[in-house]
mmCIF file of C-alpha atoms in Angstrom:
data_model
loop_
_atom_site.group_PDB
_atom_site.id
_atom_site.type_symbol
_atom_site.label_atom_id
_atom_site.label_comp_id
_atom_site.label_asym_id
_atom_site.label_seq_id
_atom_site.Cartn_x
_atom_site.Cartn_y
_atom_site.Cartn_z
ATOM 1 C CA UNK A 176 1.817 30.163 -4.328
ATOM 2 C CA UNK A 177 -0.764 29.806 -7.048
ATOM 3 C CA UNK A 178 -2.734 26.678 -7.883
ATOM 4 C CA UNK A 179 -4.789 27.100 -11.038
ATOM 5 C CA UNK A 180 -6.451 23.678 -10.698
ATOM 6 C CA UNK A 181 -8.802 24.845 -7.969
ATOM 7 C CA UNK A 182 -11.555 27.428 -7.991
ATOM 8 C CA UNK A 183 -10.939 30.762 -6.233
ATOM 9 C CA UNK A 184 -11.431 30.458 -2.483
ATOM 10 C CA UNK A 185 -11.913 33.672 -0.518
ATOM 11 C CA UNK A 186 -12.034 32.918 3.189
ATOM 12 C CA UNK A 187 -9.041 31.819 5.230
ATOM 13 C CA UNK A 188 -10.914 28.702 6.297
ATOM 14 C CA UNK A 189 -11.595 27.595 2.737
ATOM 15 C CA UNK A 190 -8.018 28.383 1.752
ATOM 16 C CA UNK A 191 -6.799 26.188 4.594
ATOM 17 C CA UNK A 192 -9.075 23.350 3.469
ATOM 18 C CA UNK A 193 -7.832 23.679 -0.110
ATOM 19 C CA UNK A 194 -4.222 23.677 1.123
ATOM 20 C CA UNK A 195 -4.755 20.138 2.424
ATOM 21 C CA UNK A 196 -4.928 18.940 -1.219
ATOM 22 C CA UNK A 197 -2.256 21.119 -2.786
ATOM 23 C CA UNK A 198 0.362 18.336 -2.646
ATOM 24 C CA UNK A 199 -1.868 15.534 -3.980
ATOM 25 C CA UNK A 200 -1.069 13.263 -1.029
ATOM 26 C CA UNK A 201 -4.702 12.574 0.027
ATOM 27 C CA UNK A 202 -5.527 11.299 -3.461
ATOM 28 C CA UNK A 203 -2.296 9.317 -3.712
ATOM 29 C CA UNK A 204 -3.049 7.547 -0.431
ATOM 30 C CA UNK A 205 -6.659 6.720 -1.310
ATOM 31 C CA UNK A 206 -5.788 5.743 -4.879
ATOM 32 C CA UNK A 207 -2.998 3.472 -3.666
ATOM 33 C CA UNK A 208 -5.394 1.753 -1.271
ATOM 34 C CA UNK A 209 -7.873 1.124 -4.103
ATOM 35 C CA UNK A 210 -5.198 -0.340 -6.373
ATOM 36 C CA UNK A 211 -3.953 -2.641 -3.601
ATOM 37 C CA UNK A 212 -7.496 -3.757 -2.767
ATOM 38 C CA UNK A 213 -8.201 -4.465 -6.450
ATOM 39 C CA UNK A 214 -4.984 -6.451 -6.818
ATOM 40 C CA UNK A 215 -5.664 -8.528 -3.699
ATOM 41 C CA UNK A 216 -9.265 -9.186 -4.746
ATOM 42 C CA UNK A 217 -8.077 -10.291 -8.183
ATOM 43 C CA UNK A 218 -5.465 -12.661 -6.697
ATOM 44 C CA UNK A 219 -8.053 -14.027 -4.286
ATOM 45 C CA UNK A 220 -10.484 -14.924 -7.059
ATOM 46 C CA UNK A 221 -7.689 -16.196 -9.283
ATOM 47 C CA UNK A 222 -5.991 -18.590 -6.904
ATOM 48 C CA UNK A 223 -8.449 -19.636 -4.188
ATOM 49 C CA UNK A 224 -10.835 -22.562 -4.330
ATOM 50 C CA UNK A 225 -14.177 -21.944 -6.018
ATOM 51 C CA UNK A 226 -16.091 -22.194 -2.730
ATOM 52 C CA UNK A 227 -14.024 -19.322 -1.289
ATOM 53 C CA UNK A 228 -13.989 -16.928 -4.237
ATOM 54 C CA UNK A 229 -17.173 -15.059 -3.315
ATOM 55 C CA UNK A 230 -15.556 -13.887 -0.086
ATOM 56 C CA UNK A 231 -13.404 -11.340 -1.888
ATOM 57 C CA UNK A 232 -15.822 -8.698 -0.574
ATOM 58 C CA UNK A 233 -14.055 -9.090 2.787
ATOM 59 C CA UNK A 234 -10.888 -7.683 1.221
ATOM 60 C CA UNK A 235 -12.795 -4.573 0.111
ATOM 61 C CA UNK A 236 -14.283 -4.069 3.576
ATOM 62 C CA UNK A 237 -10.925 -4.529 5.305
ATOM 63 C CA UNK A 238 -9.216 -2.172 2.867
ATOM 64 C CA UNK A 239 -11.696 0.646 3.442
ATOM 65 C CA UNK A 240 -11.666 0.064 7.212
ATOM 66 C CA UNK A 241 -7.867 0.297 7.379
ATOM 67 C CA UNK A 242 -7.988 3.422 5.225
ATOM 68 C CA UNK A 243 -10.535 5.157 7.473
ATOM 69 C CA UNK A 244 -8.560 4.284 10.610
ATOM 70 C CA UNK A 245 -5.106 5.251 9.360
ATOM 71 C CA UNK A 246 -5.717 7.992 6.774
ATOM 72 C CA UNK A 247 -5.108 11.067 8.923
ATOM 73 C CA UNK A 248 -2.146 9.576 10.771
ATOM 74 C CA UNK A 249 -0.390 8.593 7.539
ATOM 75 C CA UNK A 250 -1.141 11.932 5.879
ATOM 76 C CA UNK A 251 0.104 13.897 8.916
ATOM 77 C CA UNK A 252 3.359 11.931 8.785
ATOM 78 C CA UNK A 253 3.828 12.453 5.051
ATOM 79 C CA UNK A 254 2.938 16.135 5.151
ATOM 80 C CA UNK A 255 5.303 16.767 8.074
ATOM 81 C CA UNK A 256 8.164 15.558 5.841
ATOM 82 C CA UNK A 257 7.006 16.798 2.423
ATOM 83 C CA UNK A 258 4.594 19.729 2.670
ATOM 84 C CA UNK A 259 5.013 21.655 5.900
ATOM 85 C CA UNK A 260 8.805 22.181 5.569
ATOM 86 C CA UNK A 261 8.200 23.765 2.158
ATOM 87 C CA UNK A 262 5.108 25.953 2.496
ATOM 88 C CA UNK A 263 4.342 25.960 6.209
ATOM 89 C CA UNK A 264 1.916 24.306 8.578
ATOM 90 C CA UNK A 265 -1.811 24.977 8.427
ATOM 91 C CA UNK A 266 -4.383 23.404 10.721
ATOM 92 C CA UNK A 267 -5.706 20.287 8.923
ATOM 93 C CA UNK A 268 -9.363 20.538 7.922
ATOM 94 C CA UNK A 269 -12.062 18.809 9.908
ATOM 95 C CA UNK A 270 -13.602 15.871 8.074
ATOM 96 C CA UNK A 271 -17.367 16.063 7.678
ATOM 97 C CA UNK A 272 -19.254 12.793 7.342
ATOM 98 C CA UNK A 273 -22.745 11.525 6.582
ATOM 99 C CA UNK A 274 -24.041 12.548 10.022
ATOM 100 C CA UNK A 275 -23.120 16.228 9.646
ATOM 101 C CA UNK A 276 -26.058 18.623 9.870
ATOM 102 C CA UNK A 277 -25.873 22.392 10.384
ATOM 103 C CA UNK A 278 -27.162 23.227 13.860
ATOM 104 C CA UNK A 279 -30.029 25.720 13.980
ATOM 105 C CA UNK A 280 -31.081 27.175 17.316
ATOM 106 C CA UNK A 281 -33.484 29.903 18.439
ATOM 107 C CA UNK A 282 -31.526 32.440 20.437
ATOM 108 C CA UNK A 283 -31.141 36.186 20.819
ATOM 109 C CA UNK A 284 -27.385 35.782 20.854
ATOM 110 C CA UNK A 285 -25.555 35.980 17.527
ATOM 111 C CA UNK A 286 -24.577 32.598 16.135
ATOM 112 C CA UNK A 287 -20.872 31.716 16.178
ATOM 113 C CA UNK A 288 -19.226 31.907 12.776
ATOM 114 C CA UNK A 289 -19.448 28.693 10.798
ATOM 115 C CA UNK A 290 -16.249 26.671 10.700
ATOM 116 C CA UNK A 291 -14.985 26.757 7.123
ATOM 117 C CA UNK A 292 -11.768 24.768 7.460
ATOM 118 C CA UNK A 293 -13.621 21.545 6.689
ATOM 119 C CA UNK A 294 -13.378 18.900 3.992
ATOM 120 C CA UNK A 295 -15.950 16.571 2.487
ATOM 121 C CA UNK A 296 -13.430 14.255 0.793
ATOM 122 C CA UNK A 297 -14.780 11.121 2.451
ATOM 123 C CA UNK A 298 -18.346 12.072 1.704
ATOM 124 C CA UNK A 299 -17.916 13.286 -1.877
ATOM 125 C CA UNK A 300 -14.988 11.223 -3.184
ATOM 126 C CA UNK A 301 -14.529 8.162 -0.984
ATOM 127 C CA UNK A 302 -18.296 7.695 -0.596
ATOM 128 C CA UNK A 303 -19.224 7.331 -4.289
ATOM 129 C CA UNK A 304 -16.381 4.879 -4.852
ATOM 130 C CA UNK A 305 -17.445 2.919 -1.777
ATOM 131 C CA UNK A 306 -20.905 2.578 -3.320
ATOM 132 C CA UNK A 307 -19.281 0.570 -6.105
ATOM 133 C CA UNK A 308 -19.018 -2.142 -3.473
ATOM 134 C CA UNK A 309 -22.751 -2.777 -3.707
ATOM 135 C CA UNK A 310 -22.643 -3.078 -7.495
ATOM 136 C CA UNK A 311 -19.417 -4.980 -8.022
ATOM 137 C CA UNK A 312 -18.824 -7.259 -5.029
ATOM 138 C CA UNK A 313 -22.154 -9.028 -4.677
ATOM 139 C CA UNK A 314 -23.118 -12.212 -6.469
ATOM 140 C CA UNK A 315 -21.534 -13.418 -9.681
ATOM 141 C CA UNK A 316 -18.867 -11.389 -11.481
ATOM 142 C CA UNK A 317 -20.620 -8.607 -13.430
ATOM 143 C CA UNK A 318 -20.823 -8.411 -17.172
ATOM 144 C CA UNK A 319 -18.668 -5.994 -19.121
ATOM 145 C CA UNK A 320 -21.624 -3.717 -19.777
ATOM 146 C CA UNK A 321 -21.930 -2.993 -16.035
ATOM 147 C CA UNK A 322 -18.353 -1.714 -15.875
ATOM 148 C CA UNK A 323 -19.121 0.392 -18.939
ATOM 149 C CA UNK A 324 -22.064 1.906 -17.074
ATOM 150 C CA UNK A 325 -20.667 2.505 -13.581
ATOM 151 C CA UNK A 326 -17.457 4.270 -14.633
ATOM 152 C CA UNK A 327 -19.183 7.151 -16.514
ATOM 153 C CA UNK A 328 -21.701 7.381 -13.664
ATOM 154 C CA UNK A 329 -18.870 7.554 -11.125
ATOM 155 C CA UNK A 330 -16.976 10.176 -13.151
ATOM 156 C CA UNK A 331 -20.069 12.379 -13.459
ATOM 157 C CA UNK A 332 -20.765 12.048 -9.740
ATOM 158 C CA UNK A 333 -17.222 12.937 -8.684
ATOM 159 C CA UNK A 334 -17.201 15.962 -10.988
ATOM 160 C CA UNK A 335 -20.613 17.317 -9.978
ATOM 161 C CA UNK A 336 -20.428 16.874 -6.205
ATOM 162 C CA UNK A 337 -16.886 18.268 -5.988
ATOM 163 C CA UNK A 338 -17.049 21.151 -8.456
ATOM 164 C CA UNK A 339 -17.609 23.766 -5.708
ATOM 165 C CA UNK A 340 -15.688 21.941 -3.014
ATOM 166 C CA UNK A 341 -12.215 22.432 -1.581
ATOM 167 C CA UNK A 342 -10.934 19.917 -4.157
ATOM 168 C CA UNK A 343 -12.713 20.215 -7.534
ATOM 169 C CA UNK A 344 -11.837 18.026 -10.507
ATOM 170 C CA UNK A 345 -11.494 19.371 -14.018
ATOM 171 C CA UNK A 346 -14.125 18.289 -16.513
ATOM 172 C CA UNK A 347 -11.609 16.801 -18.929
ATOM 173 C CA UNK A 348 -10.085 14.707 -16.159
ATOM 174 C CA UNK A 349 -13.505 13.338 -15.198
ATOM 175 C CA UNK A 350 -14.146 12.685 -18.888
ATOM 176 C CA UNK A 351 -11.014 10.533 -19.073
ATOM 177 C CA UNK A 352 -12.280 8.484 -16.112
ATOM 178 C CA UNK A 353 -15.657 8.110 -17.812
ATOM 179 C CA UNK A 354 -14.022 6.772 -20.984
ATOM 180 C CA UNK A 355 -12.352 3.932 -19.077
ATOM 181 C CA UNK A 356 -15.742 2.208 -18.785
ATOM 182 C CA UNK A 357 -17.097 1.958 -22.361
ATOM 183 C CA UNK A 358 -13.745 0.559 -23.521
ATOM 184 C CA UNK A 359 -14.677 -2.727 -21.872
ATOM 185 C CA UNK A 360 -17.656 -3.203 -24.147
ATOM 186 C CA UNK A 361 -15.084 -4.333 -26.713
ATOM 187 C CA UNK A 362 -12.387 -5.724 -24.406
ATOM 188 C CA UNK A 363 -12.820 -9.180 -22.905
ATOM 189 C CA UNK A 364 -12.012 -8.839 -19.195
ATOM 190 C CA UNK A 365 -10.892 -12.026 -17.384
ATOM 191 C CA UNK A 366 -13.538 -13.210 -14.928
ATOM 192 C CA UNK A 367 -11.327 -12.891 -11.796
ATOM 193 C CA UNK A 368 -10.703 -9.224 -12.634
ATOM 194 C CA UNK A 369 -14.259 -8.146 -13.427
ATOM 195 C CA UNK A 370 -15.400 -7.269 -9.903
ATOM 196 C CA UNK A 371 -12.132 -5.561 -8.963
ATOM 197 C CA UNK A 372 -11.818 -3.589 -12.201
ATOM 198 C CA UNK A 373 -13.728 -0.408 -11.156
ATOM 199 C CA UNK A 374 -11.585 -0.123 -8.018
ATOM 200 C CA UNK A 375 -8.454 -0.535 -10.123
ATOM 201 C CA UNK A 376 -9.566 2.089 -12.650
ATOM 202 C CA UNK A 377 -10.692 4.666 -10.091
ATOM 203 C CA UNK A 378 -7.594 4.041 -7.971
ATOM 204 C CA UNK A 379 -5.303 4.516 -10.947
ATOM 205 C CA UNK A 380 -7.147 7.711 -11.891
ATOM 206 C CA UNK A 381 -6.774 9.125 -8.371
ATOM 207 C CA UNK A 382 -3.112 8.138 -8.277
ATOM 208 C CA UNK A 383 -2.528 9.991 -11.548
ATOM 209 C CA UNK A 384 -4.337 13.050 -10.158
ATOM 210 C CA UNK A 385 -2.292 13.012 -6.980
ATOM 211 C CA UNK A 386 1.086 12.331 -8.601
ATOM 212 C CA UNK A 387 0.613 15.176 -11.107
ATOM 213 C CA UNK A 388 -0.238 17.576 -8.299
ATOM 214 C CA UNK A 389 2.685 16.371 -6.184
ATOM 215 C CA UNK A 390 5.191 16.758 -9.020
ATOM 216 C CA UNK A 391 3.896 20.255 -9.766
ATOM 217 C CA UNK A 392 3.960 21.168 -6.080
ATOM 218 C CA UNK A 393 7.538 19.927 -5.547
ATOM 219 C CA UNK A 394 8.687 21.751 -8.680
ATOM 220 C CA UNK A 395 7.146 25.042 -7.540
ATOM 221 C CA UNK A 396 8.238 24.653 -3.918
ATOM 222 C CA UNK A 397 11.743 23.218 -3.554
ATOM 223 C CA UNK A 398 12.935 22.186 -0.118
ATOM 224 C CA UNK A 399 14.256 25.252 1.756
ATOM 225 C CA UNK A 400 17.998 25.445 2.326
ATOM 226 C CA UNK A 401 20.183 27.389 4.736
ATOM 227 C CA UNK A 402 22.680 29.986 3.605
ATOM 228 C CA UNK A 403 25.441 27.343 3.667
ATOM 229 C CA UNK A 404 23.461 25.160 1.274
ATOM 230 C CA UNK A 405 22.562 22.628 3.921
ATOM 231 C CA UNK A 406 18.944 21.620 4.285
ATOM 232 C CA UNK A 407 17.194 23.329 7.138
#
């Protein structure tokens, strides 16, 4: 099975880590969470009393917390029904976080081989989008120029930090995400939507990435059938 959207990966560990993203499900799940959070934050600011509107940041915090707690369980369930029956089971990659540091010791014994079946999705994709929280969910709704600035900055960050990772993004795809920001220099965004807009845009972009990969994956790998034509 060939996936031209990722850079060549030599070791078995890196191939296993890349396999985790071959179906697009991790991006679909995270993108869906962002879209839901943006929609709820918009409704909160649109329909609650003025004194309560600034508390929409709680929705963002709850959304990311639920995502971190349930991500692997939901993905394991989805992959057990979509991915593994088609192209086989591979040990899911270990998630590295902000606290990860390579361990260096002084010893005459040879070091154990480094574990390569790892992913930095939370650090390199979820992390930069989480930082939008500090720009967009504090104080008064931001001006349109801020949205125009943060979206190109986010697109450049996602492209650069992931270009040699287990899940790189193509430059033209990141460029499309970057263009979603400057558009709002000329478009008047309703005030209740201004703070939630970057989450909506980045979530929609990730959903599009994941859905395209999933459609391509399902087309290349139909569900296996028995000789009688009944699903195995």
